[in-house]
Structure formats: C-alpha cells, structure tokens
Amino acid sequence: MSLRYESIESLSQMIQNKTIKPSELIEDTFVNIEKDDTVINSFLALDKEAALEKAKTMDNETPSGKLFGIPMGIKDNIVTKDVETTCASKILEGFNSVYDATVMNKLNAENGILVGKLNMDEFAMGGSTENSFYKKTVNPFDHKAVPGGSSGGSAAAVAASLVPFSLGSDTGGSIRQPASYCGVVGMKPTYGRVSRFGLVAFASSLDQIGPITRNVKDNATVLEVISGLDPHDSTSAPVDNVDFTSQIDKDIKGLRVAVPKEYLGEGVSEEVKASVQAAIKALEKMGATVEEVSLPNSKYGVATYYILSSSEASANLARFDGIRYGYQAEGAQNLEELYKKTRQEGFGDEVKRRIMLGTYALSSGYYDAYYKKAQKVRTLIKQDFERVFENYDIIVGPTAPTTAFDIGAQINDPLTMYANDILTIPINLAGLPSMSIPCGESNGRPIGLQLIGKPFDEKTLYNVAYNYEQIFNMHERYQSL
C-alpha cells in the first residue's frame, strides 16, 4: 500500500503504533518520486542514501518529535549542510553550505527527514518556476500549466503527493500563489515569526519562510516547529505563542470578516470571483459576519514592491562575484572583467533585470524619486490594513486573480507576470500573516482563497481555514492525481 496520500498526522500515528517503520515510509517516498517526478520536475537534488540511513536508524528508536520519520522537501534557497544549494541558478551550481539554516535545525530537532531540494525561480525571482536554470516544473493538475512561483517546486511536490510537506519562501506571494495554482495549503507567516538565517536573501525586508501542505492542520504543525526567536537573525521576533493546533477546530461564530472591494474588482476572473464569493458565503453560514471594506492604496502595491524588492536584491546579490563561492567565469584578464563575465554568464535574464532596476532606483538623483517614495507608499499600504483590523478579525479575498496560466504564455511579458501577484504583494509590504487554501477550480485548475490576519495571529487564520476545509477539501477530491 502506498503511503503517499497520508497526512503528517496520520503517518505520525502509524509510526507511533508501529504500523509502519520510518524506513518503509522513506522507501515509498523515493519510489513515488522516481516514478512521477520525471514528469513533474519538482526536485533539483535528492539525498536518498542519507535519508534512508537516517530512517533505518530511527526504526530502532522510540518515536520522539512532531515530525519523527516524516519526509520533507525544501526549497533550494534554504541552505542545507549536506545537500547542494543552488537557488536554481548557474552562479551557485555545485555550492555546498558549511551550515544548516535555522529552520533546518528546527526540523531536524523534531526528527524530520530531508529527501531533497525543490525547484524554484532563480533566486526566487519569478511567478512561474520558468526562470530556473535547470528545469521547468509543471502543475500536477494540468501539465500544460505552470505551478506558480517562485516556490513552484515546493507546491508541485506536495500537490503531487511526493512529500507530505515542504518549505517555501514568500517575498511577494511566492508561497501563496503556487499554493493557489496547485490546490494546496500555503502559509506566509508574519514577518519575523520564522528565522531567515540560512535563507539566501532576495529582499531582506520582505522574505519569509513558510510551510506548504495538503491540509490545514499539517500546515499548523510544521509552523509550530519552525517558529521562534533566533539569535542569528536580528529581525526574528520574540513571540512565544506558537500553539496553532490545540483549538484549531473551534467554531467561528461571531468572527468579523472584511472583504476588500479592490480584491474582487477589475482583473479578477469571473471563475475566481464566483469561487471566492461561494467560500465567503460558507463562512457566513458558519456564523461569521462579512462586510465590504476598502484598501485604497493596494493598487500601488506592485509598483512599490518592484522598486523596493529590486533595490534590496541589487545589494544582496552583489556577493555573487565569482571569488568567494559558486560559478567563476574563465578567461578573465583582470578582477573587473572576472566580475562582469561571472555575473553575465551566471545570472539569468530575470535576475539581471531586477538587479538593473534596483541599482537604478538606488542611484544618485533617483533615490528620492523612486526608493524613498516607494517606502512612503509602503507605509500607507500598512496603515490601510491597520485601519481595517481595528474593526475586523481577518481579511478574505482571492489569492491570485486567475487560475494557473499555460507554460510559456507570460515568460516574455514581465509586466503581465508581475501583475499575477497584485493580491499577495501588499501583505508582504505590511509584514502580515497570510495563507492560501483551495476553494474551487476552473477547467481542472485550482483556485485559492486568501486569508489575511493581524500580526502574529496565525492561530485565527488556521482556525478559519480548518473550518472551511471541513466542507471543501481539494486534496481528498484529487488524490487520484
């Protein structure tokens, strides 16, 4: 019997009861990966020998830890000491970190088992996982469609039931948008909830690591494991409340739900609107009160985000110079030529585009006009959310304006590609927690419902999502995939 469709909770119970051994679970995982990932292309690197060895050792141990013996896939911009980390870029081909990211230390402490690293857009820059140097990942629901990005490999591996959970990173929607496209549960925690130590930086004031799973409770369990203050990360928050599961099933009567009119306006497809509105009505039937609100400055989110994130990226990616680690161009006659050749050959087009945009925005004469103004607009966007949360518990809307688009349809149209994140970007600019859960489909392609919460109130998001999942569970409908 294949174990691939079982939840973390179910697998943990089986291991506790000695119905299965960790080694049997890991062996089954690799059988499924070797059979199906030749089509999905979600993994960039596998660590089969080490995973099986660790699992066989666990066979003889008393189960301990929330993830004892559970297989996991990790986005390839989270460093792992014993497995290559490339950020899906030629410039980091063959790079092996000398340490583990903090989230990896936390997962290992709970006895999770790493099976491999997952594909992504290069340096997390993209919304379709077509910007990977190594391969293109496809959507498990429709192989003609993209899985979303930049955490496309992380979402696709979970949607295809190759692993019960994965980690992604979210800078402007890179967990939630692929979760929406692939019909899975994706959480972007509050900025500072999860340590970024060991996450290869794209935009440091926006990046956040989060879990992707097939159901809500599993997602809450993983976030409990990876949350917490980290002395290695000065932006991690000293917040002790990491219990997201004990009251996850309580009813939501009296919950105050805000629906921004801008999130169901122009650009959002009719199929997405219909599914999201049906989900909102379902919340009302459960006892929640729903009212329309306005987030007037959200329309400036995309422009603000691409100025700020590109500016931070231009600084963060300066470290990839061909001297310290990663790819080094051949034939350079001097140091300046080595820098130029290495970066020209090592970076892809989208990464170069954002470095150039960010360098321009930060340059003398343009800093005030672009970067400084974008920071002011960021404050206005944050204040919009603060005003709404004075009267409401959560904000609800679509995760993405459409379902997954076809592979190749937007890769040469960056402005259209950027617009796919119009509903997720404002949340990163405000530093709020947000998650995507499946709420429908159109022509076989999933639709995501986005839940947005107050700072460090992931518990309410999980509670609402869990209640909704009891009436709509896409994983159960599509596990035959």
Short mmCIF file of C-alpha atoms in Angstrom, two decimals:
data_model
loop_
_atom_site.label_atom_id
_atom_site.label_comp_id
_atom_site.label_asym_id
_atom_site.label_seq_id
_atom_site.Cartn_x
_atom_site.Cartn_y
_atom_site.Cartn_z
CA MET A 1 0.00 0.00 0.00
CA SER A 2 1.33 3.43 -0.96
CA LEU A 3 1.57 5.90 1.91
CA ARG A 4 1.81 8.95 -0.33
CA TYR A 5 -1.69 10.31 0.31
CA GLU A 6 -1.49 10.14 4.11
CA SER A 7 -1.25 13.30 6.22
CA ILE A 8 1.56 14.12 8.63
CA GLU A 9 -0.84 13.43 11.49
CA SER A 10 -1.82 10.04 10.05
CA LEU A 11 1.76 8.99 9.25
CA SER A 12 2.92 10.00 12.74
CA GLN A 13 0.19 7.87 14.27
CA MET A 14 1.18 4.89 12.13
CA ILE A 15 4.81 5.24 13.19
CA GLN A 16 3.80 5.60 16.85
CA ASN A 17 1.65 2.46 16.59
CA LYS A 18 4.45 0.62 14.75
CA THR A 19 2.11 0.00 11.80
CA ILE A 20 4.91 1.27 9.58
CA LYS A 21 8.61 1.91 10.03
CA PRO A 22 10.27 5.22 9.07
CA SER A 23 12.43 3.34 6.56
CA GLU A 24 9.33 1.93 4.84
CA LEU A 25 7.88 5.43 4.54
CA ILE A 26 11.10 6.86 3.10
CA GLU A 27 11.49 3.96 0.66
CA ASP A 28 7.90 4.51 -0.51
CA THR A 29 8.60 8.24 -0.91
CA PHE A 30 11.55 7.63 -3.22
CA VAL A 31 9.60 5.06 -5.24
CA ASN A 32 6.94 7.72 -5.91
CA ILE A 33 9.49 10.43 -6.69
CA GLU A 34 11.39 8.22 -9.11
CA LYS A 35 8.13 7.19 -10.80
CA ASP A 36 6.36 10.55 -11.09
CA ASP A 37 8.87 13.37 -10.77
CA THR A 38 10.28 12.65 -14.21
CA VAL A 39 7.10 14.42 -15.38
CA ILE A 40 6.51 16.96 -12.59
CA ASN A 41 10.19 18.03 -12.29
CA SER A 42 9.78 19.39 -8.78
CA PHE A 43 13.09 18.17 -7.29
CA LEU A 44 16.51 19.57 -8.18
CA ALA A 45 18.52 17.26 -5.89
CA LEU A 46 17.76 14.13 -3.90
CA ASP A 47 19.54 12.86 -0.79
CA LYS A 48 18.39 9.24 -0.96
CA GLU A 49 21.30 7.49 0.72
CA ALA A 50 21.42 9.78 3.76
CA ALA A 51 17.62 9.81 4.12
CA LEU A 52 17.37 6.01 4.09
CA GLU A 53 20.26 5.68 6.53
CA LYS A 54 18.64 8.14 8.94
CA ALA A 55 15.28 6.36 8.63
CA LYS A 56 16.77 2.92 9.31
CA THR A 57 18.40 4.28 12.47
CA MET A 58 15.00 5.62 13.54
CA ASP A 59 13.42 2.18 13.05
CA ASN A 60 15.07 1.11 16.30
CA GLU A 61 14.31 4.29 18.27
CA THR A 62 11.32 5.30 20.36
CA PRO A 63 9.37 7.87 18.30
CA SER A 64 10.00 11.41 19.54
CA GLY A 65 9.37 14.79 17.95
CA LYS A 66 6.43 16.15 15.98
CA LEU A 67 7.91 15.05 12.65
CA PHE A 68 9.55 11.76 13.60
CA GLY A 69 10.34 9.89 10.39
CA ILE A 70 8.31 12.27 8.18
CA PRO A 71 9.82 13.02 4.74
CA MET A 72 10.18 16.64 3.63
CA GLY A 73 11.27 18.66 0.62
CA ILE A 74 12.98 22.05 0.98
CA LYS A 75 13.08 24.97 -1.44
CA ASP A 76 16.55 25.29 -2.92
CA ASN A 77 17.23 28.76 -1.47
CA ILE A 78 17.30 27.38 2.11
CA VAL A 79 20.83 26.20 2.85
CA THR A 80 21.43 22.57 3.84
CA LYS A 81 24.84 21.44 5.03
CA ASP A 82 24.93 18.08 3.27
CA VAL A 83 22.89 18.83 0.12
CA GLU A 84 23.77 21.26 -2.66
CA THR A 85 22.01 24.66 -2.58
CA THR A 86 21.80 26.42 -5.96
CA CYS A 87 18.82 28.83 -5.79
CA ALA A 88 18.11 27.29 -9.24
CA SER A 89 20.93 29.45 -10.62
CA LYS A 90 24.01 28.63 -12.67
CA ILE A 91 26.02 31.01 -10.48
CA LEU A 92 25.61 28.68 -7.45
CA GLU A 93 25.99 25.39 -9.28
CA GLY A 94 27.88 22.95 -7.01
CA PHE A 95 27.64 25.15 -3.90
CA ASN A 96 27.56 23.28 -0.58
CA SER A 97 26.87 25.25 2.58
CA VAL A 98 29.02 24.72 5.68
CA TYR A 99 25.98 25.07 7.95
CA ASP A 100 22.25 24.38 8.08
CA ALA A 101 19.60 27.10 8.06
CA THR A 102 17.85 27.65 11.40
CA VAL A 103 14.62 26.16 10.04
CA MET A 104 16.56 23.01 9.09
CA ASN A 105 17.96 22.74 12.62
CA LYS A 106 14.43 23.01 13.99
CA LEU A 107 13.03 20.39 11.58
CA ASN A 108 15.94 18.05 12.34
CA ALA A 109 15.39 18.53 16.08
CA GLU A 110 11.84 17.19 15.57
CA ASN A 111 13.30 14.27 13.57
CA GLY A 112 12.01 15.14 10.11
CA ILE A 113 13.88 13.52 7.20
CA LEU A 114 15.11 15.60 4.26
CA VAL A 115 14.63 13.80 0.94
CA GLY A 116 15.67 16.59 -1.41
CA LYS A 117 15.78 20.21 -2.58
CA LEU A 118 13.00 21.67 -4.70
CA ASN A 119 12.96 23.68 -7.90
CA MET A 120 12.20 27.41 -7.94
CA ASP A 121 12.55 30.57 -9.98
CA GLU A 122 16.18 31.66 -9.92
CA PHE A 123 16.91 33.46 -6.63
CA ALA A 124 13.12 33.42 -6.01
CA MET A 125 12.56 35.95 -8.80
CA GLY A 126 9.52 34.93 -10.80
CA GLY A 127 5.96 33.68 -10.62
CA SER A 128 6.00 30.51 -12.70
CA THR A 129 9.19 28.49 -11.94
CA GLU A 130 10.13 29.01 -15.59
CA ASN A 131 13.15 31.10 -14.56
CA SER A 132 15.01 28.10 -13.12
CA PHE A 133 18.36 27.46 -14.83
CA TYR A 134 17.92 23.69 -14.51
CA LYS A 135 14.37 22.64 -15.42
CA LYS A 136 10.73 23.71 -15.72
CA THR A 137 8.30 22.31 -13.16
CA VAL A 138 4.75 21.55 -14.34
CA ASN A 139 1.44 21.82 -12.50
CA PRO A 140 0.33 18.37 -11.21
CA PHE A 141 -3.31 19.19 -12.02
CA ASP A 142 -2.58 20.15 -15.63
CA HIS A 143 0.85 19.52 -17.12
CA LYS A 144 0.34 22.29 -19.68
CA ALA A 145 0.12 24.84 -16.86
CA VAL A 146 2.77 26.45 -14.65
CA PRO A 147 2.81 25.53 -10.94
CA GLY A 148 3.29 29.17 -9.96
CA GLY A 149 6.38 30.60 -8.37
CA SER A 150 8.83 31.19 -7.07
CA SER A 151 8.12 28.20 -4.78
CA GLY A 152 6.67 26.20 -7.67
CA GLY A 153 8.66 23.06 -6.94
CA SER A 154 7.61 23.15 -3.29
CA ALA A 155 3.91 23.43 -4.17
CA ALA A 156 4.02 20.88 -7.00
CA ALA A 157 5.80 18.23 -4.91
CA VAL A 158 3.11 18.48 -2.23
CA ALA A 159 0.22 18.63 -4.72
CA ALA A 160 1.55 15.52 -6.46
CA SER A 161 1.78 13.79 -3.03
CA LEU A 162 5.52 13.20 -3.41
CA VAL A 163 6.12 14.58 0.11
CA PRO A 164 3.57 15.44 2.84
CA PHE A 165 5.09 18.88 3.36
CA SER A 166 7.65 21.28 2.01
CA LEU A 167 9.11 24.66 2.88
CA GLY A 168 8.98 27.63 0.54
CA SER A 169 9.84 31.30 0.82
CA ASP A 170 7.47 34.20 0.18
CA THR A 171 8.70 37.68 -0.80
CA GLY A 172 5.64 38.91 -2.69
CA GLY A 173 3.40 35.85 -2.84
CA SER A 174 5.84 33.06 -3.66
CA ILE A 175 4.25 30.55 -1.26
CA ARG A 176 0.61 31.55 -1.63
CA GLN A 177 0.40 31.97 -5.41
CA PRO A 178 1.83 28.50 -6.22
CA ALA A 179 -0.31 27.05 -3.40
CA SER A 180 -3.33 28.57 -5.14
CA TYR A 181 -2.30 27.28 -8.57
CA CYS A 182 -1.56 23.78 -7.23
CA GLY A 183 -4.55 23.37 -4.90
CA VAL A 184 -2.61 23.08 -1.64
CA VAL A 185 -2.31 25.00 1.65
CA GLY A 186 0.44 27.62 1.80
CA MET A 187 1.24 29.91 4.74
CA LYS A 188 3.29 33.11 4.72
CA PRO A 189 3.84 33.82 8.42
CA THR A 190 4.13 37.27 9.98
CA TYR A 191 7.49 38.86 9.15
CA GLY A 192 9.80 37.81 12.00
CA ARG A 193 7.79 34.73 13.03
CA VAL A 194 10.31 32.39 11.34
CA SER A 195 14.07 32.92 11.25
CA ARG A 196 15.57 33.88 7.90
CA PHE A 197 19.06 32.72 8.93
CA GLY A 198 20.17 30.40 6.14
CA LEU A 199 17.63 31.68 3.62
CA VAL A 200 19.56 33.07 0.65
CA ALA A 201 18.38 36.68 0.63
CA PHE A 202 16.35 38.22 -2.19
CA ALA A 203 14.68 41.19 -0.43
CA SER A 204 15.50 41.08 3.26
CA SER A 205 12.64 43.27 4.50
CA LEU A 206 10.06 41.10 2.69
CA ASP A 207 11.36 37.49 2.61
CA GLN A 208 9.71 34.95 4.91
CA ILE A 209 9.90 31.14 5.08
CA GLY A 210 6.67 29.16 5.42
CA PRO A 211 5.16 25.67 5.06
CA ILE A 212 3.19 24.10 2.20
CA THR A 213 0.98 21.07 2.95
CA ARG A 214 -2.10 19.26 1.68
CA ASN A 215 -4.25 20.10 4.71
CA VAL A 216 -4.54 22.88 7.24
CA LYS A 217 -3.66 21.01 10.44
CA ASP A 218 -0.44 19.65 8.96
CA ASN A 219 0.49 23.19 7.96
CA ALA A 220 -0.10 24.43 11.52
CA THR A 221 2.04 21.61 12.91
CA VAL A 222 5.01 22.50 10.67
CA LEU A 223 4.75 26.20 11.52
CA GLU A 224 4.82 25.32 15.22
CA VAL A 225 8.13 23.54 14.61
CA ILE A 226 9.90 26.26 12.59
CA SER A 227 8.69 29.35 14.51
CA GLY A 228 10.62 31.17 17.21
CA LEU A 229 13.24 33.74 18.12
CA ASP A 230 16.70 33.15 16.65
CA PRO A 231 19.82 34.94 17.92
CA HIS A 232 21.31 34.56 14.44
CA ASP A 233 18.53 36.69 12.91
CA SER A 234 18.09 40.19 14.33
CA THR A 235 14.70 40.54 12.59
CA SER A 236 13.20 37.43 14.20
CA ALA A 237 10.56 38.32 16.79
CA PRO A 238 10.48 37.31 20.49
CA VAL A 239 6.97 35.84 20.25
CA ASP A 240 6.36 32.76 22.38
CA ASN A 241 2.83 31.80 21.30
CA VAL A 242 3.42 29.00 18.80
CA ASP A 243 0.39 26.85 19.59
CA PHE A 244 -1.59 26.76 16.36
CA THR A 245 -3.27 23.34 16.66
CA SER A 246 -4.87 22.90 20.11
CA GLN A 247 -8.00 24.96 19.28
CA ILE A 248 -7.89 24.71 15.52
CA ASP A 249 -11.35 23.13 15.35
CA LYS A 250 -13.31 25.66 17.46
CA ASP A 251 -16.28 27.28 15.71
CA ILE A 252 -16.03 30.71 14.08
CA LYS A 253 -19.35 32.16 15.23
CA GLY A 254 -19.06 35.91 15.63
CA LEU A 255 -15.87 36.18 13.58
CA ARG A 256 -15.67 39.54 11.82
CA VAL A 257 -14.61 39.13 8.19
CA ALA A 258 -13.59 42.00 5.88
CA VAL A 259 -13.71 41.66 2.09
CA PRO A 260 -11.77 44.40 0.25
CA LYS A 261 -13.68 45.61 -2.80
CA GLU A 262 -10.36 46.05 -4.60
CA TYR A 263 -9.69 42.30 -4.32
CA LEU A 264 -12.78 41.39 -6.33
CA GLY A 265 -12.53 44.16 -8.89
CA GLU A 266 -11.06 44.60 -12.33
CA GLY A 267 -8.60 41.94 -13.45
CA VAL A 268 -10.01 39.14 -11.29
CA SER A 269 -11.56 36.41 -13.46
CA GLU A 270 -15.25 35.58 -13.14
CA GLU A 271 -14.44 31.97 -12.15
CA VAL A 272 -12.20 33.14 -9.32
CA LYS A 273 -14.78 35.68 -8.13
CA ALA A 274 -17.52 33.05 -8.09
CA SER A 275 -15.45 30.52 -6.09
CA VAL A 276 -14.27 33.12 -3.57
CA GLN A 277 -17.78 34.53 -3.10
CA ALA A 278 -19.10 31.00 -2.52
CA ALA A 279 -16.40 30.47 0.11
CA ILE A 280 -17.34 33.76 1.80
CA LYS A 281 -20.99 32.66 1.93
CA ALA A 282 -19.85 29.40 3.51
CA LEU A 283 -18.09 31.38 6.25
CA GLU A 284 -21.30 33.34 6.83
CA LYS A 285 -23.24 30.08 7.22
CA MET A 286 -20.75 29.09 9.91
CA GLY A 287 -21.64 32.22 11.88
CA ALA A 288 -19.11 34.78 10.66
CA THR A 289 -20.23 38.34 9.84
CA VAL A 290 -18.97 39.64 6.50
CA GLU A 291 -18.66 43.27 5.35
CA GLU A 292 -17.06 45.02 2.40
CA VAL A 293 -14.11 47.32 3.11
CA SER A 294 -11.58 49.29 1.10
CA LEU A 295 -7.79 49.06 0.91
CA PRO A 296 -7.33 52.08 -1.36
CA ASN A 297 -3.52 52.03 -1.55
CA SER A 298 -3.24 48.37 -2.53
CA LYS A 299 -3.36 49.41 -6.20
CA TYR A 300 0.14 50.85 -5.74
CA GLY A 301 1.45 47.58 -4.30
CA VAL A 302 3.04 46.10 -7.44
CA ALA A 303 4.95 49.27 -8.36
CA THR A 304 6.06 49.78 -4.75
CA TYR A 305 7.14 46.17 -4.39
CA TYR A 306 9.26 46.02 -7.54
CA ILE A 307 11.14 49.18 -6.63
CA LEU A 308 11.83 48.06 -3.04
CA SER A 309 12.48 44.36 -3.68
CA SER A 310 14.72 45.05 -6.68
CA SER A 311 16.67 47.65 -4.70
CA GLU A 312 17.30 45.16 -1.91
CA ALA A 313 18.12 42.43 -4.42
CA SER A 314 20.73 44.60 -6.14
CA ALA A 315 22.54 44.90 -2.80
CA ASN A 316 22.05 41.27 -1.67
CA LEU A 317 23.21 39.74 -4.95
CA ALA A 318 26.43 41.76 -5.05
CA ARG A 319 28.05 38.95 -3.05
CA PHE A 320 27.92 36.61 -6.06
CA ASP A 321 31.13 37.76 -7.72
CA GLY A 322 32.95 34.55 -8.70
CA ILE A 323 35.54 34.97 -5.95
CA ARG A 324 34.13 33.53 -2.74
CA TYR A 325 31.85 30.70 -3.89
CA GLY A 326 29.85 29.38 -6.81
CA TYR A 327 30.47 29.74 -10.54
CA GLN A 328 33.61 31.51 -11.80
CA ALA A 329 33.93 32.56 -15.44
CA GLU A 330 37.03 31.52 -17.35
CA GLY A 331 39.32 33.68 -19.45
CA ALA A 332 39.11 36.93 -17.48
CA GLN A 333 42.21 39.13 -17.74
CA ASN A 334 41.65 41.14 -14.55
CA LEU A 335 39.41 41.37 -11.50
CA GLU A 336 36.83 43.73 -13.02
CA GLU A 337 36.49 41.52 -16.09
CA LEU A 338 36.07 38.47 -13.84
CA TYR A 339 33.18 40.15 -12.01
CA LYS A 340 31.49 41.12 -15.27
CA LYS A 341 31.92 37.77 -17.03
CA THR A 342 30.87 35.75 -13.97
CA ARG A 343 27.70 37.75 -13.39
CA GLN A 344 26.87 37.96 -17.09
CA GLU A 345 27.21 34.19 -17.56
CA GLY A 346 25.94 33.12 -14.12
CA PHE A 347 22.72 35.13 -13.74
CA GLY A 348 19.57 34.62 -15.81
CA ASP A 349 17.63 37.37 -17.58
CA GLU A 350 15.06 37.99 -14.82
CA VAL A 351 17.75 38.31 -12.13
CA LYS A 352 19.72 40.75 -14.31
CA ARG A 353 16.54 42.75 -14.96
CA ARG A 354 15.86 43.19 -11.25
CA ILE A 355 19.47 44.00 -10.37
CA MET A 356 19.48 46.74 -13.01
CA LEU A 357 16.11 48.12 -11.85
CA GLY A 358 17.23 48.14 -8.22
CA THR A 359 20.60 49.73 -8.95
CA TYR A 360 18.83 52.45 -10.94
CA ALA A 361 16.31 53.14 -8.14
CA LEU A 362 19.11 53.49 -5.58
CA SER A 363 21.39 55.62 -7.73
CA SER A 364 22.17 59.26 -7.03
CA GLY A 365 19.48 61.51 -8.44
CA TYR A 366 16.78 58.82 -8.46
CA TYR A 367 16.80 57.64 -4.81
CA ASP A 368 14.30 60.26 -3.63
CA ALA A 369 12.11 59.95 -6.71
CA TYR A 370 11.75 56.18 -6.56
CA TYR A 371 13.10 54.34 -3.49
CA LYS A 372 12.17 56.94 -0.89
CA LYS A 373 8.71 57.47 -2.40
CA ALA A 374 8.13 53.70 -2.50
CA GLN A 375 8.93 53.46 1.21
CA LYS A 376 6.34 56.17 1.92
CA VAL A 377 3.70 54.30 -0.09
CA ARG A 378 4.62 51.10 1.77
CA THR A 379 3.69 52.90 4.99
CA LEU A 380 0.32 53.94 3.51
CA ILE A 381 -0.43 50.34 2.49
CA LYS A 382 0.43 49.15 6.00
CA GLN A 383 -1.83 51.81 7.53
CA ASP A 384 -4.75 50.67 5.32
CA PHE A 385 -4.52 47.22 6.87
CA GLU A 386 -4.20 48.62 10.38
CA ARG A 387 -7.43 50.62 9.95
CA VAL A 388 -9.35 47.57 8.75
CA PHE A 389 -8.06 45.41 11.61
CA GLU A 390 -9.39 47.90 14.16
CA ASN A 391 -12.87 46.50 13.38
CA TYR A 392 -12.31 43.07 11.82
CA ASP A 393 -10.58 39.79 12.74
CA ILE A 394 -9.48 38.67 9.27
CA ILE A 395 -9.49 39.84 5.66
CA VAL A 396 -10.60 37.44 2.91
CA GLY A 397 -10.22 37.51 -0.87
CA PRO A 398 -8.70 35.63 -3.81
CA THR A 399 -5.05 34.59 -3.68
CA ALA A 400 -4.46 35.16 -7.40
CA PRO A 401 -6.63 36.92 -9.99
CA THR A 402 -6.73 33.86 -12.27
CA THR A 403 -6.01 30.16 -12.27
CA ALA A 404 -2.59 28.91 -13.42
CA PHE A 405 -1.64 30.10 -16.90
CA ASP A 406 -0.07 27.96 -19.62
CA ILE A 407 3.67 27.29 -19.67
CA GLY A 408 5.32 29.84 -21.96
CA ALA A 409 2.32 32.16 -22.07
CA GLN A 410 3.81 35.01 -19.99
CA ILE A 411 7.53 34.35 -19.72
CA ASN A 412 8.32 37.03 -22.32
CA ASP A 413 5.89 39.54 -20.81
CA PRO A 414 7.32 40.51 -17.41
CA LEU A 415 4.72 43.19 -16.64
CA THR A 416 1.84 40.72 -17.05
CA MET A 417 3.78 38.18 -14.98
CA TYR A 418 4.30 40.76 -12.20
CA ALA A 419 0.57 41.56 -12.16
CA ASN A 420 -0.24 37.98 -11.06
CA ASP A 421 1.00 38.94 -7.58
CA ILE A 422 -1.21 42.03 -7.25
CA LEU A 423 -3.31 40.41 -4.47
CA THR A 424 -0.42 38.95 -2.46
CA ILE A 425 2.23 41.70 -2.59
CA PRO A 426 0.50 44.21 -0.23
CA ILE A 427 0.60 41.65 2.60
CA ASN A 428 4.41 41.32 2.37
CA LEU A 429 4.77 45.10 2.30
CA ALA A 430 2.73 45.25 5.53
CA GLY A 431 4.52 42.27 7.13
CA LEU A 432 1.25 40.45 7.89
CA PRO A 433 0.47 36.70 8.04
CA SER A 434 -1.50 35.29 5.13
CA MET A 435 -2.38 31.88 3.77
CA SER A 436 -3.92 30.34 0.67
CA ILE A 437 -6.33 27.41 0.81
CA PRO A 438 -8.16 25.74 -2.10
CA CYS A 439 -11.71 26.97 -2.69
CA GLY A 440 -12.61 25.85 -6.21
CA GLU A 441 -11.47 25.06 -9.71
CA SER A 442 -11.92 26.15 -13.31
CA ASN A 443 -11.26 23.76 -16.19
CA GLY A 444 -9.43 21.45 -13.80
CA ARG A 445 -7.10 24.16 -12.47
CA PRO A 446 -7.38 25.06 -8.76
CA ILE A 447 -8.50 28.39 -7.28
CA GLY A 448 -7.14 29.73 -3.97
CA LEU A 449 -8.84 31.63 -1.15
CA GLN A 450 -6.53 34.05 0.66
CA LEU A 451 -6.91 34.68 4.41
CA ILE A 452 -5.04 37.68 5.87
CA GLY A 453 -4.55 38.15 9.60
CA LYS A 454 -3.34 40.56 12.24
CA PRO A 455 0.38 40.47 13.11
CA PHE A 456 1.29 37.17 14.81
CA ASP A 457 -2.32 35.96 14.69
CA GLU A 458 -1.72 32.89 12.53
CA LYS A 459 -3.86 30.96 15.01
CA THR A 460 -7.07 32.66 13.81
CA LEU A 461 -6.15 32.02 10.17
CA TYR A 462 -5.66 28.31 10.84
CA ASN A 463 -8.94 28.15 12.76
CA VAL A 464 -10.91 29.69 9.89
CA ALA A 465 -9.10 27.63 7.27
CA TYR A 466 -9.67 24.38 9.18
CA ASN A 467 -13.40 25.06 9.49
CA TYR A 468 -13.67 25.82 5.78
CA GLU A 469 -11.65 22.72 4.89
CA GLN A 470 -14.30 20.53 6.50
CA ILE A 471 -16.68 21.43 3.67
CA PHE A 472 -14.15 21.85 0.84
CA ASN A 473 -11.05 19.66 0.65
CA MET A 474 -9.43 19.60 -2.77
CA HIS A 475 -6.79 17.06 -1.73
CA GLU A 476 -9.41 14.44 -0.99
CA ARG A 477 -11.09 15.10 -4.34
CA TYR A 478 -7.89 14.90 -6.36
CA GLN A 479 -5.67 12.40 -4.59
CA SER A 480 -6.01 10.11 -7.61
CA LEU A 481 -3.70 12.53 -9.41
#
